[in-house]
Amino acid sequence: VTELAGQRTCDLTSSRRLESIQTNDGYTTYISAPRIECDDGTRIRADSSVYFEATSFYQLFGNVVFQEEGRELVADRAQYFERVGQLQAQGSVRLENLDDGSWVTGDDLLLLQEDDARAEDDVTVRGGRPRANIVSKMASDSTDITPRFSQAPSTTEDPPEISETTTSYEVDADLIHMVGDRLFQARGGVEVRQETLQSYGDSLEFKQDIGFLTLFDNARILSQDTVSGDTLDVRGDTITMNLPDNQIDEIEALGRAHLLGNDIEMRAPIIRLAFVEEELERVFAVRRA
């Protein structure tokens, strides 16, 4: 089975058995153990499939594996629209980035592949309370992004050794949407965890390329400093976090902002917290929004 679809050509490279039936719309082919390869690097396999020649459409059943450069998806079943590079997958879906180990799971996934009309892959996951693990690289001597309230001065004159490490965020939500590796969005009872940092909101947007995270509606950040034991509790209608190199530089709560700490409580329309090397340096309150 070979089909030219725009600039994407896919071939059936092997199968255990196949049977083709001619219809008014072309051939319908039933395939056992299909192995499919496309000229853009996409590879597909499954226990069985049905291919509709007229529409270049595959139905895939059982142990579906879909691979493209740097990523692998597994699912119970899937449908692939070859001409437009669209994959729909259902049942125990898991999409993993093979380069950094980040992943997303759920019951239903829609993948729109990068092509001439779409600059980046677009992924939407829903059903079964999707969960994602976002892995971000950073150049630092620590992966802990927990803000510190106090920090003892260093007794050594040697600067810390700088090496590339990673930090990961685990996200649960009703719906997860990703655009390439630069934009991560979540909606519906969003929960974010990173070591001792927990964040909540009705929705979330994380601009990964610039390190800027926003929690919308009923937003809250809870953090406990592992050194001092102090607790930071920030609430607001919206909360933004500036995260250059995955380290918190600034937190801003907007709308009914509320700050709770071991030695502080503050309410204002806007509260801004500034950090230096993950240590809380200043707190600003704006009385009028």
CSV table of C-alpha atoms in Angstrom, one decimal:
chain,number,residue,atom,x,y,z
A,1,VAL,CA,0.0,0.0,0.0
A,2,THR,CA,1.6,3.3,-1.1
A,3,GLU,CA,-0.1,6.6,-1.1
A,4,LEU,CA,1.2,10.1,-2.0
A,5,ALA,CA,-0.4,12.7,0.2
A,6,GLY,CA,1.0,16.1,-0.3
A,7,GLN,CA,4.6,15.8,0.7
A,8,ARG,CA,4.1,12.8,3.0
A,9,THR,CA,4.3,9.3,1.5
A,10,CYS,CA,3.6,6.3,3.6
A,11,ASP,CA,4.4,2.6,2.7
A,12,LEU,CA,3.3,-0.7,4.2
A,13,THR,CA,6.8,-2.2,4.7
A,14,SER,CA,5.6,-5.6,6.2
A,15,SER,CA,2.6,-7.5,7.4
A,16,ARG,CA,1.6,-11.0,8.4
A,17,ARG,CA,-1.4,-11.0,6.1
A,18,LEU,CA,-3.5,-8.7,4.0
A,19,GLU,CA,-6.7,-8.8,2.0
A,20,SER,CA,-7.9,-6.1,-0.4
A,21,ILE,CA,-11.5,-5.5,-1.5
A,22,GLN,CA,-12.3,-3.2,-4.3
A,23,THR,CA,-15.2,-0.8,-3.8
A,24,ASN,CA,-16.6,2.2,-5.8
A,25,ASP,CA,-14.3,4.4,-3.8
A,26,GLY,CA,-11.2,2.4,-4.3
A,27,TYR,CA,-9.5,-0.4,-2.4
A,28,THR,CA,-10.1,-1.2,1.3
A,29,THR,CA,-7.3,-3.3,2.7
A,30,TYR,CA,-7.4,-5.4,5.9
A,31,ILE,CA,-3.9,-5.9,7.3
A,32,SER,CA,-2.6,-8.2,10.1
A,33,ALA,CA,0.5,-6.9,12.0
A,34,PRO,CA,1.1,-3.9,9.8
A,35,ARG,CA,4.4,-2.0,9.8
A,36,ILE,CA,4.1,1.4,8.1
A,37,GLU,CA,6.9,3.9,7.4
A,38,CYS,CA,6.5,7.4,6.0
A,39,ASP,CA,9.1,9.6,4.3
A,40,ASP,CA,8.9,12.2,7.0
A,41,GLY,CA,10.2,9.6,9.6
A,42,THR,CA,6.8,8.6,11.0
A,43,ARG,CA,6.6,4.8,11.8
A,44,ILE,CA,3.5,3.0,12.8
A,45,ARG,CA,2.7,-0.6,13.9
A,46,ALA,CA,-0.3,-2.3,15.4
A,47,ASP,CA,-1.9,-5.8,15.8
A,48,SER,CA,-4.2,-5.1,12.9
A,49,SER,CA,-5.5,-2.3,10.7
A,50,VAL,CA,-7.9,-1.3,7.9
A,51,TYR,CA,-6.6,1.0,5.2
A,52,PHE,CA,-9.0,3.1,3.0
A,53,GLU,CA,-7.2,4.0,-0.2
A,54,ALA,CA,-9.6,6.7,-1.3
A,55,THR,CA,-9.0,8.8,1.8
A,56,SER,CA,-5.6,7.6,2.8
A,57,PHE,CA,-7.0,6.7,6.2
A,58,TYR,CA,-5.8,4.0,8.6
A,59,GLN,CA,-7.8,2.4,11.4
A,60,LEU,CA,-5.4,0.8,13.8
A,61,PHE,CA,-6.3,-1.8,16.5
A,62,GLY,CA,-4.3,-3.3,19.4
A,63,ASN,CA,-0.9,-2.3,20.8
A,64,VAL,CA,-0.6,0.7,18.6
A,65,VAL,CA,2.8,2.3,18.4
A,66,PHE,CA,3.3,5.6,16.6
A,67,GLN,CA,6.8,7.0,16.3
A,68,GLU,CA,8.2,10.2,14.9
A,69,GLU,CA,11.5,12.0,15.5
A,70,GLY,CA,12.2,12.0,19.2
A,71,ARG,CA,8.7,10.9,20.3
A,72,GLU,CA,6.7,7.7,20.8
A,73,LEU,CA,3.0,7.2,21.3
A,74,VAL,CA,1.4,4.0,22.5
A,75,ALA,CA,-2.4,3.4,22.6
A,76,ASP,CA,-5.0,0.6,22.4
A,77,ARG,CA,-6.4,1.9,19.1
A,78,ALA,CA,-5.9,4.9,16.8
A,79,GLN,CA,-7.0,6.5,13.5
A,80,TYR,CA,-4.4,8.1,11.2
A,81,PHE,CA,-5.3,10.6,8.5
A,82,GLU,CA,-2.2,10.4,6.3
A,83,ARG,CA,-3.0,13.3,4.0
A,84,VAL,CA,-3.2,15.9,6.8
A,85,GLY,CA,-0.9,14.2,9.3
A,86,GLN,CA,-3.6,13.8,12.0
A,87,LEU,CA,-3.6,11.0,14.6
A,88,GLN,CA,-6.4,10.3,17.0
A,89,ALA,CA,-5.6,7.7,19.7
A,90,GLN,CA,-7.8,6.2,22.4
A,91,GLY,CA,-7.3,3.9,25.4
A,92,SER,CA,-4.3,3.9,27.8
A,93,VAL,CA,-2.6,6.6,25.7
A,94,ARG,CA,1.0,7.6,26.5
A,95,LEU,CA,3.1,10.1,24.5
A,96,GLU,CA,6.8,10.3,25.5
A,97,ASN,CA,9.6,12.5,24.5
A,98,LEU,CA,12.5,10.1,24.0
A,99,ASP,CA,15.1,12.9,24.3
A,100,ASP,CA,14.3,14.2,27.7
A,101,GLY,CA,11.8,11.7,29.2
A,102,SER,CA,8.9,14.0,29.5
A,103,TRP,CA,5.5,12.4,28.9
A,104,VAL,CA,1.7,12.8,28.9
A,105,THR,CA,-1.0,10.2,29.5
A,106,GLY,CA,-4.8,10.2,29.1
A,107,ASP,CA,-7.7,8.3,27.5
A,108,ASP,CA,-8.0,10.3,24.3
A,109,LEU,CA,-5.3,12.2,22.3
A,110,LEU,CA,-5.3,14.3,19.1
A,111,LEU,CA,-2.0,14.9,17.4
A,112,LEU,CA,-1.7,17.3,14.4
A,113,GLN,CA,1.7,16.8,12.9
A,114,GLU,CA,4.0,19.6,11.8
A,115,ASP,CA,3.7,20.3,8.1
A,116,ASP,CA,3.9,23.1,5.5
A,117,ALA,CA,0.8,24.7,7.0
A,118,ARG,CA,1.6,24.1,10.6
A,119,ALA,CA,4.9,25.2,12.1
A,120,GLU,CA,4.8,22.9,15.1
A,121,ASP,CA,3.1,19.7,16.3
A,122,ASP,CA,-0.1,20.3,18.2
A,123,VAL,CA,-1.3,17.9,20.9
A,124,THR,CA,-4.5,17.8,22.9
A,125,VAL,CA,-5.1,15.1,25.6
A,126,ARG,CA,-8.4,14.6,27.5
A,127,GLY,CA,-10.3,11.9,29.3
A,128,GLY,CA,-9.3,9.8,32.3
A,129,ARG,CA,-7.8,12.9,34.1
A,130,PRO,CA,-4.7,13.5,31.9
A,131,ARG,CA,-1.3,13.7,33.6
A,132,ALA,CA,1.9,15.2,32.2
A,133,ASN,CA,5.5,15.2,33.4
A,134,ILE,CA,7.4,18.2,32.0
A,135,VAL,CA,11.1,18.0,32.0
A,136,SER,CA,13.1,21.2,31.7
A,137,LYS,CA,16.9,21.6,31.4
A,138,MET,CA,18.8,24.2,33.3
A,139,ALA,CA,22.4,25.2,33.9
A,140,SER,CA,22.7,25.2,37.7
A,141,ASP,CA,24.2,23.6,40.8
A,142,SER,CA,20.7,22.7,42.0
A,143,THR,CA,17.4,21.5,40.6
A,144,ASP,CA,15.4,22.8,43.5
A,145,ILE,CA,13.2,25.7,42.5
A,146,THR,CA,11.6,26.1,46.0
A,147,PRO,CA,11.9,29.7,47.1
A,148,ARG,CA,14.0,30.2,50.2
A,149,PHE,CA,13.1,32.7,52.9
A,150,SER,CA,16.6,32.7,54.5
A,151,GLN,CA,20.0,31.3,53.5
A,152,ALA,CA,23.2,31.1,55.5
A,153,PRO,CA,26.2,32.9,53.8
A,154,SER,CA,28.6,30.6,52.0
A,155,THR,CA,31.9,29.9,53.9
A,156,THR,CA,33.7,28.9,50.7
A,157,GLU,CA,35.3,31.3,48.2
A,158,ASP,CA,35.0,28.8,45.3
A,159,PRO,CA,31.8,29.3,43.2
A,160,PRO,CA,29.5,26.3,42.8
A,161,GLU,CA,30.3,24.0,39.8
A,162,ILE,CA,27.9,24.7,37.0
A,163,SER,CA,26.5,21.7,35.2
A,164,GLU,CA,23.4,20.9,33.1
A,165,THR,CA,20.7,19.4,35.2
A,166,THR,CA,17.0,18.9,34.9
A,167,THR,CA,13.9,19.7,36.9
A,168,SER,CA,10.4,18.3,36.3
A,169,TYR,CA,6.9,19.4,36.9
A,170,GLU,CA,4.0,16.9,37.2
A,171,VAL,CA,0.6,18.3,36.1
A,172,ASP,CA,-2.9,16.9,36.5
A,173,ALA,CA,-5.9,18.5,34.7
A,174,ASP,CA,-9.1,17.7,32.8
A,175,LEU,CA,-7.4,18.7,29.5
A,176,ILE,CA,-3.8,19.2,28.4
A,177,HIS,CA,-2.7,21.1,25.3
A,178,MET,CA,0.8,21.4,23.9
A,179,VAL,CA,2.3,23.3,21.0
A,180,GLY,CA,5.7,22.0,20.1
A,181,ASP,CA,8.1,22.3,23.0
A,182,ARG,CA,7.4,26.0,23.7
A,183,LEU,CA,3.8,26.1,25.0
A,184,PHE,CA,2.0,24.0,27.6
A,185,GLN,CA,-1.6,24.6,28.6
A,186,ALA,CA,-3.9,22.8,31.0
A,187,ARG,CA,-7.6,23.3,32.0
A,188,GLY,CA,-9.9,22.0,34.7
A,189,GLY,CA,-8.8,21.6,38.3
A,190,VAL,CA,-5.1,22.0,37.5
A,191,GLU,CA,-2.6,20.7,40.0
A,192,VAL,CA,1.2,21.2,39.6
A,193,ARG,CA,3.8,19.5,41.7
A,194,GLN,CA,7.6,20.0,41.8
A,195,GLU,CA,9.3,18.6,44.9
A,196,THR,CA,8.1,20.8,47.8
A,197,LEU,CA,6.2,23.2,45.5
A,198,GLN,CA,2.5,22.8,44.8
A,199,SER,CA,0.4,25.0,42.5
A,200,TYR,CA,-3.3,25.1,41.8
A,201,GLY,CA,-5.7,26.9,39.4
A,202,ASP,CA,-8.7,26.4,37.1
A,203,SER,CA,-6.3,26.7,34.2
A,204,LEU,CA,-2.6,27.1,33.4
A,205,GLU,CA,-0.3,28.4,30.7
A,206,PHE,CA,3.4,27.7,30.7
A,207,LYS,CA,5.5,29.5,28.1
A,208,GLN,CA,8.4,27.1,28.2
A,209,ASP,CA,10.6,28.9,25.8
A,210,ILE,CA,10.8,32.0,28.1
A,211,GLY,CA,10.1,30.4,31.4
A,212,PHE,CA,6.8,32.2,32.3
A,213,LEU,CA,3.9,30.4,34.0
A,214,THR,CA,0.4,31.7,34.7
A,215,LEU,CA,-2.3,30.2,36.9
A,216,PHE,CA,-5.8,31.5,36.2
A,217,ASP,CA,-8.8,31.6,38.5
A,218,ASN,CA,-8.6,30.4,42.1
A,219,ALA,CA,-4.9,30.3,41.8
A,220,ARG,CA,-2.7,29.2,44.7
A,221,ILE,CA,1.0,28.4,45.3
A,222,LEU,CA,2.1,26.4,48.4
A,223,SER,CA,5.8,25.9,49.1
A,224,GLN,CA,7.8,24.7,52.1
A,225,ASP,CA,11.5,25.6,52.4
A,226,THR,CA,13.3,22.4,53.1
A,227,VAL,CA,16.1,24.3,55.0
A,228,SER,CA,14.2,26.6,57.3
A,229,GLY,CA,10.8,24.8,57.4
A,230,ASP,CA,9.0,28.1,56.6
A,231,THR,CA,5.8,27.9,54.5
A,232,LEU,CA,4.8,30.2,51.7
A,233,ASP,CA,1.2,30.4,50.7
A,234,VAL,CA,0.2,32.8,47.8
A,235,ARG,CA,-3.3,33.1,46.5
A,236,GLY,CA,-5.1,35.3,44.0
A,237,ASP,CA,-7.5,35.3,41.0
A,238,THR,CA,-4.4,35.0,38.8
A,239,ILE,CA,-0.8,34.2,39.7
A,240,THR,CA,2.2,34.5,37.5
A,241,MET,CA,5.7,33.1,38.0
A,242,ASN,CA,8.8,34.2,36.2
A,243,LEU,CA,11.1,31.2,35.9
A,244,PRO,CA,14.4,32.0,34.1
A,245,ASP,CA,16.6,28.9,34.1
A,246,ASN,CA,13.8,27.1,36.1
A,247,GLN,CA,14.5,29.3,39.2
A,248,ILE,CA,11.8,31.5,40.6
A,249,ASP,CA,12.7,35.2,40.0
A,250,GLU,CA,9.3,36.7,40.7
A,251,ILE,CA,5.8,35.7,41.8
A,252,GLU,CA,2.9,38.1,41.3
A,253,ALA,CA,-0.7,37.6,42.6
A,254,LEU,CA,-3.4,39.7,40.9
A,255,GLY,CA,-6.9,40.2,42.2
A,256,ARG,CA,-7.9,39.4,45.8
A,257,ALA,CA,-4.2,38.6,46.5
A,258,HIS,CA,-3.4,37.0,49.8
A,259,LEU,CA,0.0,36.1,51.2
A,260,LEU,CA,0.5,33.9,54.2
A,261,GLY,CA,3.9,33.0,55.8
A,262,ASN,CA,5.2,32.1,59.1
A,263,ASP,CA,5.8,35.7,60.0
A,264,ILE,CA,3.6,37.6,57.6
A,265,GLU,CA,0.0,37.9,56.4
A,266,MET,CA,-0.9,40.4,53.7
A,267,ARG,CA,-4.0,41.2,51.5
A,268,ALA,CA,-4.0,43.5,48.5
A,269,PRO,CA,-5.3,43.8,45.0
A,270,ILE,CA,-1.8,43.0,43.8
A,271,ILE,CA,1.1,41.3,45.7
A,272,ARG,CA,4.5,40.9,44.1
A,273,LEU,CA,7.3,38.8,45.6
A,274,ALA,CA,10.9,39.2,44.3
A,275,PHE,CA,13.6,36.6,44.7
A,276,VAL,CA,17.4,36.6,44.4
A,277,GLU,CA,19.0,33.2,44.0
A,278,GLU,CA,15.7,31.6,45.1
A,279,GLU,CA,15.7,33.7,48.4
A,280,LEU,CA,12.8,35.9,49.1
A,281,GLU,CA,14.2,39.5,49.1
A,282,ARG,CA,11.2,41.8,48.9
A,283,VAL,CA,7.4,41.9,49.0
A,284,PHE,CA,5.4,44.6,47.3
A,285,ALA,CA,1.7,45.3,47.9
A,286,VAL,CA,-0.3,47.5,45.6
A,287,ARG,CA,-3.4,48.8,47.3
A,288,ARG,CA,-5.2,49.9,44.1
A,289,ALA,CA,-5.2,47.7,41.0
